[in-house]
Short mmCIF file of C-alpha atoms and ligand atoms in Angstrom, two decimals:
data_model
loop_
_atom_site.label_atom_id
_atom_site.label_comp_id
_atom_site.label_asym_id
_atom_site.label_seq_id
_atom_site.Cartn_x
_atom_site.Cartn_y
_atom_site.Cartn_z
CA UNK A 5 -13.89 -49.17 -4.56
CA UNK A 6 -11.17 -51.83 -4.22
CA UNK A 7 -10.08 -54.43 -6.74
CA UNK A 8 -7.70 -57.28 -5.84
CA UNK A 9 -5.62 -56.77 -8.99
CA UNK A 10 -5.06 -53.13 -8.05
CA UNK A 11 -3.87 -53.84 -4.50
CA UNK A 12 -1.44 -56.44 -5.77
CA UNK A 13 -0.01 -54.21 -8.50
CA UNK A 14 0.55 -51.35 -6.04
CA UNK A 15 2.42 -53.66 -3.65
CA UNK A 16 4.62 -54.96 -6.47
CA UNK A 17 5.29 -51.46 -7.70
CA UNK A 18 6.48 -50.33 -4.26
CA UNK A 19 8.70 -53.39 -3.85
CA UNK A 20 10.29 -52.97 -7.28
CA UNK A 21 10.79 -49.23 -7.00
CA UNK A 22 11.72 -48.56 -3.38
CA UNK A 23 12.25 -44.92 -2.38
CA UNK A 24 10.36 -43.55 -5.40
CA UNK A 25 7.67 -42.11 -3.15
CA UNK A 26 6.31 -39.55 -5.62
CA UNK A 27 5.91 -42.28 -8.21
CA UNK A 28 4.11 -44.48 -5.64
CA UNK A 29 1.78 -41.58 -4.85
CA UNK A 30 0.91 -40.85 -8.49
CA UNK A 31 0.44 -44.52 -9.34
CA UNK A 32 -1.69 -45.13 -6.26
CA UNK A 33 -3.97 -42.24 -7.19
CA UNK A 34 -4.56 -43.48 -10.73
CA UNK A 35 -4.81 -47.17 -9.93
CA UNK A 36 -7.14 -46.78 -6.99
CA UNK A 37 -9.61 -44.92 -9.14
CA UNK A 38 -9.57 -47.48 -11.95
CA UNK A 39 -11.02 -50.29 -9.82
CA UNK A 40 -14.47 -49.48 -11.22
CA UNK A 41 -13.07 -49.54 -14.76
CA UNK A 42 -11.65 -53.03 -14.22
CA UNK A 43 -15.07 -54.27 -13.07
CA UNK A 44 -16.53 -53.06 -16.33
CA UNK A 45 -13.66 -54.25 -18.57
CA UNK A 46 -12.38 -57.61 -17.25
CA UNK A 47 -10.34 -57.96 -20.46
CA UNK A 48 -7.96 -55.31 -19.09
CA UNK A 49 -7.28 -57.52 -16.06
CA UNK A 50 -6.79 -60.62 -18.23
CA UNK A 51 -4.34 -58.81 -20.48
CA UNK A 52 -2.46 -57.61 -17.36
CA UNK A 53 -2.74 -54.03 -18.54
CA UNK A 54 -1.95 -52.59 -15.10
CA UNK A 55 1.25 -54.58 -14.74
CA UNK A 56 2.38 -53.51 -18.20
CA UNK A 57 1.33 -49.91 -17.78
CA UNK A 58 3.29 -49.16 -14.60
CA UNK A 59 6.61 -50.19 -16.14
CA UNK A 60 8.08 -47.40 -18.30
CA UNK A 61 9.06 -48.34 -21.86
CA UNK A 62 12.52 -46.92 -21.24
CA UNK A 63 14.39 -44.97 -18.52
CA UNK A 64 17.48 -43.06 -19.53
CA UNK A 65 19.90 -41.64 -16.95
CA UNK A 66 23.13 -39.88 -17.82
CA UNK A 67 25.97 -37.68 -16.60
CA UNK A 68 25.87 -34.02 -17.54
CA UNK A 69 29.31 -32.45 -17.08
CA UNK A 70 29.80 -28.73 -17.76
CA UNK A 71 32.16 -25.86 -16.89
CA UNK A 72 30.95 -23.11 -14.58
CA UNK A 73 32.02 -19.48 -15.02
CA UNK A 74 35.09 -20.01 -12.84
CA UNK A 75 36.23 -22.85 -15.09
CA UNK A 76 35.36 -25.51 -12.51
CA UNK A 77 33.79 -28.71 -13.90
CA UNK A 78 30.33 -29.41 -12.48
CA UNK A 79 28.44 -32.69 -12.68
CA UNK A 80 24.69 -33.18 -12.72
CA UNK A 81 22.43 -36.09 -13.53
CA UNK A 82 20.15 -36.06 -16.55
CA UNK A 83 16.98 -38.11 -17.04
CA UNK A 84 14.46 -38.99 -19.71
CA UNK A 85 11.70 -41.45 -18.91
CA UNK A 86 9.83 -42.60 -22.01
CA UNK A 87 6.81 -44.06 -20.28
CA UNK A 88 4.27 -45.10 -22.87
CA UNK A 89 3.84 -44.44 -26.59
CA UNK A 90 0.70 -46.35 -27.55
CA UNK A 91 -1.10 -43.11 -28.45
CA UNK A 92 1.76 -41.27 -30.15
CA UNK A 93 5.39 -40.16 -29.77
CA UNK A 94 6.52 -39.63 -26.18
CA UNK A 95 5.69 -36.08 -25.15
CA UNK A 96 6.37 -34.15 -21.96
CA UNK A 97 8.51 -31.47 -20.41
CA UNK A 98 12.00 -31.20 -18.97
CA UNK A 99 12.43 -30.05 -15.37
CA UNK A 100 15.61 -28.44 -14.06
CA UNK A 101 15.38 -28.28 -10.26
CA UNK A 102 17.66 -29.38 -7.43
CA UNK A 103 14.98 -31.73 -6.06
CA UNK A 104 14.76 -33.83 -9.25
CA UNK A 105 15.33 -37.57 -8.77
CA UNK A 106 14.43 -40.57 -10.91
CA UNK A 107 11.21 -41.05 -8.90
CA UNK A 108 10.21 -37.43 -9.60
CA UNK A 109 10.60 -37.84 -13.34
CA UNK A 110 8.78 -41.18 -13.23
CA UNK A 111 5.78 -39.70 -11.44
CA UNK A 112 5.63 -36.85 -13.91
CA UNK A 113 5.98 -39.17 -16.92
CA UNK A 114 3.28 -41.49 -15.56
CA UNK A 115 0.85 -38.58 -15.04
CA UNK A 116 1.69 -37.35 -18.52
CA UNK A 117 0.51 -40.61 -20.13
CA UNK A 118 -3.06 -40.07 -18.90
CA UNK A 119 -3.02 -36.30 -19.29
CA UNK A 120 -1.96 -36.61 -22.90
CA UNK A 121 -4.64 -39.25 -23.49
CA UNK A 122 -7.27 -36.84 -22.16
CA UNK A 123 -6.31 -34.18 -24.72
CA UNK A 124 -7.62 -36.54 -27.42
CA UNK A 125 -4.48 -35.78 -29.46
CA UNK A 126 -1.94 -38.33 -30.74
CA UNK A 127 0.73 -38.09 -28.03
CA UNK A 128 2.27 -40.61 -25.65
CA UNK A 129 3.80 -39.77 -22.28
CA UNK A 130 7.35 -38.98 -21.18
CA UNK A 131 9.27 -36.58 -18.97
CA UNK A 132 12.85 -35.62 -18.32
CA UNK A 133 15.11 -33.21 -16.56
CA UNK A 134 18.02 -32.81 -14.23
CA UNK A 135 18.95 -32.01 -10.65
CA UNK A 136 20.69 -28.91 -12.03
CA UNK A 137 19.67 -25.77 -10.09
CA UNK A 138 19.38 -22.78 -12.42
CA UNK A 139 18.93 -20.24 -9.60
CA UNK A 140 21.81 -17.76 -9.60
CA UNK A 141 23.47 -19.24 -12.70
CA UNK A 142 24.62 -16.89 -15.45
CA UNK A 143 23.26 -17.03 -18.96
CA UNK A 144 26.49 -18.62 -20.16
CA UNK A 145 26.31 -21.31 -17.50
CA UNK A 146 22.72 -22.09 -18.47
CA UNK A 147 23.80 -22.36 -22.11
CA UNK A 148 26.74 -24.65 -21.37
CA UNK A 149 24.57 -26.84 -19.18
CA UNK A 150 21.86 -27.11 -21.86
CA UNK A 151 24.43 -27.94 -24.54
CA UNK A 152 25.93 -30.69 -22.45
CA UNK A 153 22.50 -32.07 -21.52
CA UNK A 154 21.42 -32.20 -25.16
CA UNK A 155 24.70 -33.82 -26.25
CA UNK A 156 23.43 -37.02 -24.64
CA UNK A 157 19.67 -36.51 -24.99
CA UNK A 158 19.68 -35.90 -28.75
CA UNK A 159 20.21 -39.57 -29.63
CA UNK A 160 17.02 -40.55 -27.78
CA UNK A 161 14.57 -37.99 -29.17
CA UNK A 162 13.09 -36.94 -32.52
CA UNK A 163 10.01 -35.26 -33.97
CA UNK A 164 8.32 -38.66 -34.44
CA UNK A 165 9.96 -40.37 -31.44
CA UNK A 166 10.01 -38.17 -28.37
CA UNK A 167 9.36 -34.44 -28.18
CA UNK A 168 10.45 -32.67 -24.95
CA UNK A 169 9.29 -29.21 -23.83
CA UNK A 170 9.59 -26.97 -20.78
CA UNK A 171 8.60 -27.44 -17.14
CA UNK A 172 9.99 -26.01 -13.88
CA UNK A 173 13.26 -24.19 -14.63
CA UNK A 174 12.93 -24.66 -18.39
CA UNK A 175 11.38 -21.89 -20.47
CA UNK A 176 11.96 -20.33 -23.87
CA UNK A 177 15.60 -19.44 -23.11
CA UNK A 178 16.54 -23.01 -22.18
CA UNK A 179 14.53 -24.50 -25.07
CA UNK A 180 16.52 -22.18 -27.37
CA UNK A 181 19.89 -23.46 -26.15
CA UNK A 182 18.66 -27.07 -26.26
CA UNK A 183 17.27 -26.62 -29.78
CA UNK A 184 20.48 -24.98 -31.01
CA UNK A 185 22.54 -27.90 -29.81
CA UNK A 186 20.11 -30.51 -31.16
CA UNK A 187 20.22 -28.96 -34.59
CA UNK A 188 23.99 -28.88 -34.56
CA UNK A 189 24.28 -32.56 -33.61
CA UNK A 190 21.46 -34.01 -35.71
CA UNK A 191 21.68 -31.61 -38.65
CA UNK A 192 17.87 -31.56 -38.80
CA UNK A 193 15.57 -28.56 -38.37
CA UNK A 194 12.48 -30.28 -37.01
CA UNK A 195 9.78 -29.95 -34.39
CA UNK A 196 11.83 -31.99 -31.91
CA UNK A 197 11.12 -29.60 -29.04
CA UNK A 198 8.10 -27.45 -28.23
CA UNK A 199 7.95 -24.15 -26.41
CA UNK A 200 10.26 -22.66 -29.03
CA UNK A 201 10.34 -18.92 -29.68
CA UNK A 202 7.60 -17.87 -32.13
CA UNK A 203 10.32 -16.50 -34.44
CA UNK A 204 11.97 -19.90 -34.84
CA UNK A 205 9.21 -22.47 -34.99
CA UNK A 206 7.30 -21.88 -31.78
CA UNK A 207 3.55 -21.53 -31.57
CA UNK A 208 1.84 -18.34 -30.54
CA UNK A 209 -0.08 -18.87 -27.29
CA UNK A 210 2.08 -21.83 -26.15
CA UNK A 211 3.57 -19.66 -23.40
CA UNK A 212 0.10 -18.73 -22.15
CA UNK A 213 -1.48 -22.12 -22.78
CA UNK A 214 -1.15 -23.95 -19.46
CA UNK A 215 -2.37 -21.02 -17.41
CA UNK A 216 -5.14 -20.03 -19.83
CA UNK A 217 -6.21 -23.66 -20.19
CA UNK A 218 -6.37 -24.01 -16.42
CA UNK A 219 -8.69 -21.03 -16.23
CA UNK A 220 -10.89 -22.34 -19.08
CA UNK A 221 -11.21 -25.63 -17.20
CA UNK A 222 -11.95 -23.87 -13.91
CA UNK A 223 -14.60 -21.78 -15.66
CA UNK A 224 -16.48 -25.00 -16.35
CA UNK A 225 -16.12 -26.09 -12.73
CA UNK A 226 -17.51 -22.74 -11.65
CA UNK A 227 -20.41 -22.83 -14.07
CA UNK A 228 -21.36 -26.31 -12.80
CA UNK A 229 -21.87 -24.42 -9.50
CA UNK A 230 -23.68 -21.56 -11.24
CA UNK A 231 -20.74 -19.23 -10.64
CA UNK A 232 -18.49 -17.12 -12.84
CA UNK A 233 -15.14 -15.39 -12.21
CA UNK A 234 -16.49 -11.92 -11.55
CA UNK A 235 -15.34 -10.69 -8.13
CA UNK A 236 -13.88 -14.03 -7.05
CA UNK A 237 -10.90 -13.71 -4.74
CA UNK A 238 -8.28 -16.01 -6.20
CA UNK A 239 -5.05 -17.32 -4.69
CA UNK A 240 -2.43 -18.67 -7.09
CA UNK A 241 0.76 -20.29 -5.80
CA UNK A 242 3.96 -19.93 -7.80
CA UNK A 243 4.86 -16.97 -9.99
CA UNK A 244 6.27 -18.96 -12.93
CA UNK A 245 4.94 -19.74 -16.36
CA UNK A 246 1.73 -21.46 -15.30
CA UNK A 247 0.92 -19.10 -12.41
CA UNK A 248 1.45 -15.86 -14.34
CA UNK A 249 -0.80 -16.72 -17.28
CA UNK A 250 -3.46 -18.25 -15.04
CA UNK A 251 -3.46 -14.97 -13.14
CA UNK A 252 -3.65 -12.94 -16.35
CA UNK A 253 -6.64 -14.86 -17.73
CA UNK A 254 -8.50 -15.08 -14.40
CA UNK A 255 -8.11 -11.33 -13.96
CA UNK A 256 -9.37 -10.66 -17.50
CA UNK A 257 -12.46 -12.69 -16.68
CA UNK A 258 -13.11 -10.54 -13.62
CA UNK A 259 -11.34 -12.35 -10.77
CA UNK A 260 -9.21 -10.57 -8.21
CA UNK A 261 -5.88 -12.36 -7.77
CA UNK A 262 -4.88 -11.55 -4.19
CA UNK A 263 -1.80 -13.71 -3.58
CA UNK A 264 1.09 -15.38 -5.44
CA UNK A 265 4.33 -17.02 -4.25
CA UNK A 266 7.82 -18.37 -4.87
CA UNK A 267 9.57 -21.10 -2.90
CA UNK A 268 10.73 -18.55 -0.30
CA UNK A 269 7.49 -16.76 0.52
CA UNK A 270 4.29 -15.21 -0.73
CA UNK A 271 2.91 -11.82 -1.65
CA UNK A 272 -0.48 -10.67 -0.43
CA UNK A 273 -1.86 -7.86 -2.58
CA UNK A 274 -5.35 -6.91 -1.40
CA UNK A 275 -5.90 -4.59 -4.38
CA UNK A 276 -5.31 -7.38 -6.88
CA UNK A 277 -1.93 -8.41 -8.28
CA UNK A 278 -0.44 -6.13 -10.95
CA UNK A 279 0.20 -8.86 -13.51
CA UNK A 280 2.47 -6.78 -15.75
CA UNK A 281 4.73 -5.99 -12.80
CA UNK A 282 4.76 -9.64 -11.68
CA UNK A 283 5.67 -10.74 -15.19
CA UNK A 284 8.48 -8.25 -15.42
CA UNK A 285 9.90 -9.36 -12.03
CA UNK A 286 9.87 -13.02 -13.03
CA UNK A 287 10.29 -13.17 -16.80
CA UNK A 288 12.42 -10.13 -17.58
CA UNK A 289 14.40 -9.46 -14.42
CA UNK A 290 14.47 -13.07 -13.16
CA UNK A 291 14.13 -11.65 -9.64
CA UNK A 292 12.52 -13.08 -6.51
CA UNK A 293 8.92 -12.31 -5.58
CA UNK A 294 9.85 -10.01 -2.67
CA UNK A 295 11.00 -7.52 -5.32
CA UNK A 296 7.36 -7.29 -6.43
CA UNK A 297 6.22 -6.43 -2.90
CA UNK A 298 8.97 -3.82 -2.58
CA UNK A 299 7.78 -2.06 -5.74
CA UNK A 300 4.02 -2.34 -5.37
CA UNK A 301 2.12 -0.09 -2.98
CA UNK A 302 -0.15 -1.93 -0.57
CA UNK A 303 1.40 -5.37 -1.23
CA UNK A 304 2.90 -7.36 1.64
CA UNK A 305 5.64 -9.99 1.48
CA UNK A 306 5.52 -12.89 3.96
CA UNK A 307 8.37 -15.37 4.31
CA UNK A 308 7.40 -19.05 4.00
CA UNK A 309 5.48 -20.17 0.92
CA UNK A 310 2.89 -22.41 2.60
CA UNK A 311 1.34 -19.42 4.38
CA UNK A 312 -0.36 -18.55 1.09
CA UNK A 313 -3.08 -21.14 1.82
CA UNK A 314 -4.13 -19.10 4.86
CA UNK A 315 -5.20 -16.18 2.62
CA UNK A 316 -9.03 -16.25 2.39
CA UNK A 317 -10.24 -16.91 -1.16
CA UNK A 318 -13.05 -18.31 -3.31
CA UNK A 319 -10.75 -20.09 -5.77
CA UNK A 320 -7.30 -21.60 -5.18
CA UNK A 321 -5.01 -22.56 -8.07
CA UNK A 322 -1.85 -24.33 -6.88
CA UNK A 323 0.65 -23.70 -9.71
CA UNK A 324 4.10 -24.26 -8.14
CA UNK A 325 5.08 -27.87 -7.45
CA UNK A 326 4.11 -31.31 -6.13
CA UNK A 327 2.75 -31.72 -2.60
CA UNK A 328 2.78 -27.99 -1.92
CA UNK A 329 -0.78 -28.06 -0.51
CA UNK A 330 -1.28 -30.52 2.36
CA UNK A 331 -4.16 -31.58 4.60
CA UNK A 332 -3.65 -28.66 6.99
CA UNK A 333 -3.59 -26.14 4.14
CA UNK A 334 -6.77 -27.70 2.74
CA UNK A 335 -8.50 -27.35 6.11
CA UNK A 336 -7.63 -23.71 6.26
CA UNK A 337 -8.87 -23.05 2.70
CA UNK A 338 -12.13 -24.85 3.50
CA UNK A 339 -12.57 -22.95 6.78
CA UNK A 340 -12.09 -19.68 4.86
CA UNK A 341 -14.85 -20.53 2.39
CA UNK A 342 -12.88 -21.63 -0.68
CA UNK A 343 -15.26 -23.17 -3.22
CA UNK A 344 -13.13 -24.42 -6.08
CA UNK A 345 -9.55 -25.74 -6.31
CA UNK A 346 -7.92 -26.62 -9.63
CA UNK A 347 -4.36 -27.90 -10.03
CA UNK A 348 -2.11 -25.96 -12.41
CA UNK A 349 0.95 -27.82 -11.14
CA UNK A 350 1.39 -31.59 -11.33
CA UNK A 351 0.16 -33.28 -8.12
CA UNK A 352 0.36 -30.14 -5.93
CA UNK A 353 -2.30 -31.41 -3.52
CA UNK A 354 -1.45 -34.27 -1.17
CA UNK A 355 -3.92 -37.20 -0.98
CA UNK A 356 -5.10 -35.85 2.41
CA UNK A 357 -5.83 -32.46 0.86
CA UNK A 358 -7.78 -33.99 -2.04
CA UNK A 359 -9.77 -36.10 0.40
CA UNK A 360 -10.53 -33.04 2.53
CA UNK A 361 -11.78 -31.01 -0.47
CA UNK A 362 -13.95 -33.83 -1.73
CA UNK A 363 -15.55 -34.48 1.67
CA UNK A 364 -16.23 -30.79 2.16
CA UNK A 365 -17.90 -30.46 -1.23
CA UNK A 366 -15.20 -28.12 -2.59
CA UNK A 367 -14.92 -28.52 -6.38
CA UNK A 368 -11.62 -30.22 -7.18
CA UNK A 369 -9.98 -30.30 -10.63
CA UNK A 370 -6.99 -32.69 -10.87
CA UNK A 371 -3.84 -31.53 -12.67
CA UNK A 372 -3.84 -34.17 -15.36
CA UNK A 373 -7.07 -32.65 -16.66
CA UNK A 374 -6.83 -29.01 -15.54
CA UNK A 375 -3.26 -28.32 -16.67
CA UNK A 376 -3.37 -30.29 -19.93
CA UNK A 377 -3.66 -27.10 -22.01
CA UNK A 378 0.13 -26.72 -22.12
CA UNK A 379 0.86 -30.08 -23.64
CA UNK A 380 -2.19 -29.84 -25.92
CA UNK A 381 -0.83 -26.59 -27.33
CA UNK A 382 2.56 -28.25 -27.70
CA UNK A 383 0.83 -30.69 -30.03
CA UNK A 384 -0.59 -27.70 -31.92
CA UNK A 385 3.00 -26.45 -32.22
CA UNK A 386 4.06 -29.84 -33.61
CA UNK A 387 1.18 -29.69 -36.09
CA UNK A 388 2.29 -26.25 -37.30
CA UNK A 389 5.90 -27.46 -37.60
CA UNK A 390 4.78 -30.42 -39.72
CA UNK A 391 2.69 -28.17 -41.93
CA UNK A 392 5.49 -25.57 -42.05
CA UNK A 393 2.91 -22.93 -41.27
CA UNK A 394 2.05 -20.52 -38.48
CA UNK A 395 -1.39 -20.02 -37.01
CA UNK A 396 -2.56 -16.78 -35.39
CA UNK A 397 -2.76 -16.34 -31.62
CA UNK A 398 -6.55 -16.48 -31.72
CA UNK A 399 -6.62 -19.63 -33.84
CA UNK A 400 -4.43 -21.42 -31.32
CA UNK A 401 -6.26 -19.98 -28.31
CA UNK A 402 -9.65 -21.01 -29.73
CA UNK A 403 -8.43 -24.55 -30.32
CA UNK A 404 -7.02 -24.62 -26.78
CA UNK A 405 -10.34 -23.44 -25.41
CA UNK A 406 -12.29 -26.17 -27.17
CA UNK A 407 -9.76 -28.83 -26.14
CA UNK A 408 -10.17 -27.79 -22.48
CA UNK A 409 -13.96 -27.93 -22.81
CA UNK A 410 -13.60 -31.40 -24.32
CA UNK A 411 -11.42 -32.54 -21.43
CA UNK A 412 -13.89 -31.21 -18.88
CA UNK A 413 -16.80 -32.93 -20.64
CA UNK A 414 -14.98 -36.27 -20.79
CA UNK A 415 -14.02 -36.15 -17.11
CA UNK A 416 -17.45 -35.18 -15.99
CA UNK A 417 -19.10 -37.83 -18.21
CA UNK A 418 -16.74 -40.57 -17.01
CA UNK A 419 -17.39 -39.58 -13.38
CA UNK A 420 -21.08 -40.08 -14.05
CA UNK A 421 -20.60 -43.33 -15.98
CA UNK A 422 -18.60 -44.82 -13.12
CA UNK A 423 -21.13 -43.81 -10.51
CA UNK A 424 -19.65 -40.71 -8.86
CA UNK A 425 -21.00 -37.61 -10.60
CA UNK A 426 -18.82 -34.55 -10.01
CA UNK A 427 -15.75 -36.58 -8.99
CA UNK A 428 -13.31 -35.23 -11.56
CA UNK A 429 -10.40 -37.23 -10.10
CA UNK A 430 -12.20 -40.47 -10.87
CA UNK A 431 -13.40 -39.06 -14.19
CA UNK A 432 -9.94 -37.98 -15.38
CA UNK A 433 -8.24 -41.19 -14.32
CA UNK A 434 -10.93 -43.45 -15.75
CA UNK A 435 -11.26 -41.62 -19.08
CA UNK A 436 -7.49 -41.43 -19.61
CA UNK A 437 -6.92 -45.03 -18.54
CA UNK A 438 -9.57 -46.51 -20.83
CA UNK A 439 -8.03 -44.84 -23.90
CA UNK A 440 -4.54 -46.04 -23.10
CA UNK A 441 -5.66 -49.54 -22.11
CA UNK A 442 -7.70 -50.02 -25.29
CA UNK A 443 -4.78 -48.97 -27.46
CA UNK A 444 -2.48 -51.33 -25.56
CA UNK A 445 -4.84 -54.23 -26.17
CA UNK A 446 -5.07 -53.37 -29.86
CA UNK A 447 -1.28 -53.23 -30.24
CA UNK A 448 -0.59 -56.64 -28.69
CA UNK A 449 1.84 -57.74 -26.01
CA UNK A 450 4.96 -55.65 -26.60
P1 LIG B 525 8.40 -22.23 -13.55
O1 LIG B 525 9.81 -22.67 -13.40
O2 LIG B 525 8.06 -21.22 -14.55
O3 LIG B 525 7.85 -21.77 -12.14
C1 LIG B 525 7.89 -22.63 -11.04
C2 LIG B 525 7.36 -21.90 -9.84
O4 LIG B 525 7.20 -22.79 -8.76
C3 LIG B 525 8.31 -20.83 -9.33
O5 LIG B 525 7.52 -19.83 -8.78
C4 LIG B 525 9.11 -21.56 -8.27
O6 LIG B 525 9.65 -20.69 -7.31
C5 LIG B 525 8.03 -22.41 -7.67
N1 LIG B 525 8.60 -23.61 -7.07
C6 LIG B 525 9.40 -24.54 -7.65
N2 LIG B 525 9.76 -25.48 -6.77
C7 LIG B 525 9.17 -25.14 -5.62
C8 LIG B 525 9.15 -25.72 -4.35
N3 LIG B 525 9.85 -26.87 -4.07
N4 LIG B 525 8.39 -25.11 -3.40
C9 LIG B 525 7.70 -23.99 -3.68
N5 LIG B 525 7.69 -23.37 -4.88
C10 LIG B 525 8.41 -23.95 -5.83
O7 LIG B 525 7.58 -23.58 -13.80
P2 LIG B 525 6.12 -23.77 -14.44
O8 LIG B 525 5.25 -22.63 -14.10
O9 LIG B 525 6.30 -24.15 -15.84
O10 LIG B 525 5.63 -25.07 -13.65
C11 LIG B 525 4.87 -25.01 -12.45
C12 LIG B 525 4.11 -26.31 -12.27
O11 LIG B 525 3.22 -26.51 -13.38
C13 LIG B 525 4.96 -27.57 -12.21
O12 LIG B 525 4.34 -28.50 -11.35
C14 LIG B 525 4.89 -28.10 -13.64
O13 LIG B 525 5.13 -29.48 -13.69
C15 LIG B 525 3.45 -27.77 -13.97
N6 LIG B 525 3.11 -27.70 -15.40
C16 LIG B 525 3.79 -26.90 -16.26
C17 LIG B 525 3.41 -26.82 -17.59
C18 LIG B 525 4.08 -25.91 -18.56
O14 LIG B 525 3.62 -25.84 -19.70
N7 LIG B 525 5.09 -25.15 -18.18
C19 LIG B 525 2.31 -27.64 -18.11
C20 LIG B 525 1.60 -28.38 -17.10
C21 LIG B 525 2.02 -28.41 -15.81
P3 LIG B 525 11.26 -20.61 -7.11
O15 LIG B 525 11.79 -19.78 -8.21
O16 LIG B 525 11.42 -20.00 -5.77
O17 LIG B 525 11.79 -22.03 -7.16
O1 LIG B 526 3.53 -31.07 -17.35
C1 LIG B 526 3.32 -30.74 -18.53
O2 LIG B 526 2.31 -31.09 -19.13
C2 LIG B 526 4.33 -29.91 -19.20
N1 LIG B 526 5.31 -29.52 -18.57
C3 LIG B 526 4.17 -29.55 -20.64
C4 LIG B 526 4.62 -30.67 -21.52
C5 LIG B 526 4.69 -30.37 -22.99
O3 LIG B 526 5.17 -31.27 -23.70
O4 LIG B 526 4.28 -29.30 -23.44
#
């Protein structure tokens, strides 16, 4: 469905933000599915909600200078985009990856606004990061980089203002260095970051949450098709935080995870991935995925990460990065009989791929719904920090499970309400958008 206001806003957005192609893509996806919402709520058009919503509250960009191990000064660029805080403090991860540009962080922050709204918890949307490449850097270099990054970032964040967390290239180690520096500068021990170590304010199950939540969401997609995980051949791209814990949970529910990847290539393991070995390669040894294949009998390593979508499977969970699964990859998954695709990463499927899945009747779960378990559990970490208490693993995991069920129900209900039952892309965008738009109206023109 088209709406004149939507077309116009997308044109303006492209003209005002040239070159930010990932941001254009994310905005286009959300705005084109809210046409039906605008028909139902003309007050959103009158109040120019779209125009206000696509402009971030604040975009911060700064120099991060640090000394490498040879004593040579290095310079990177740091970002924090505080997109929208009508529902709560800005909340979203930090990404350290060489490909990071302002448009990358803007797309991620924009997605985060609607994702966080879907959780039903009081959090707004933001995202940050740097073009710093952690690959091959020593522990000391990572620490010095994090300290320098936080030396600027600390003045913009706070437990009730903006609460960053991890994303690509940022895990518990980096959060530790960032937290240490924040505390030193602000002289406050607060829940200003999530993804902390459980010994120093972190929540149990936060590390597992995105991957587990993705599998809980996918379980609902499967049961809508009268399927369960038992015996399902599952392909999971990436071998990072999201991928590993998605693999662990899917396997526990009876799936056979047959392939995983890094940015250099993929591993095909017909006997089912040995999750403990994969975790040790990535988390403990910080090694590449070919090391897994070298140590595991029967596993094959193939150079080139996109080849993973040629591995026949019933379920595909893209958990690496944006636009990693294109139209061609989608065709090959469909031809091989894949039945359900759910996004663990943010925007991993190109618009052509999403279109192909939907036309072929493959179940498709968009990232802003399917991967929201991470940020939801971050909010549970914030809640524990405010209470100055710790909850058990099972308490957190049970809450996560019911939050994911709630997200699935909302998306599927909204898809029905707006006339396209089963279209979870429409459902997620519409449900998230309505919450944010209503709160914007209530809070006046600001
Ligand atoms: P990690 O850094 O733990 O892992 C990232 C994985 O993706 C690695 O396997 C990495 O391989 C691979 N990767 C990164 N860039 C590329 C690329 N350009 N091409 C191919 N592979 C690539 O990150 P996470 O697991 O935390 O994040 C993965 C995705 O999930 C991201 O899209 C993130 O935004 C999203 N996400 C993360 C959440 C979280 O809680 N952590 C929550 C919700 C979503 P290599 O080492 O070779 O680069
Ligand atoms: O994309 C995401 O939702 C995350 N990287 C997690 C954000 C968070 O604040 O936990």
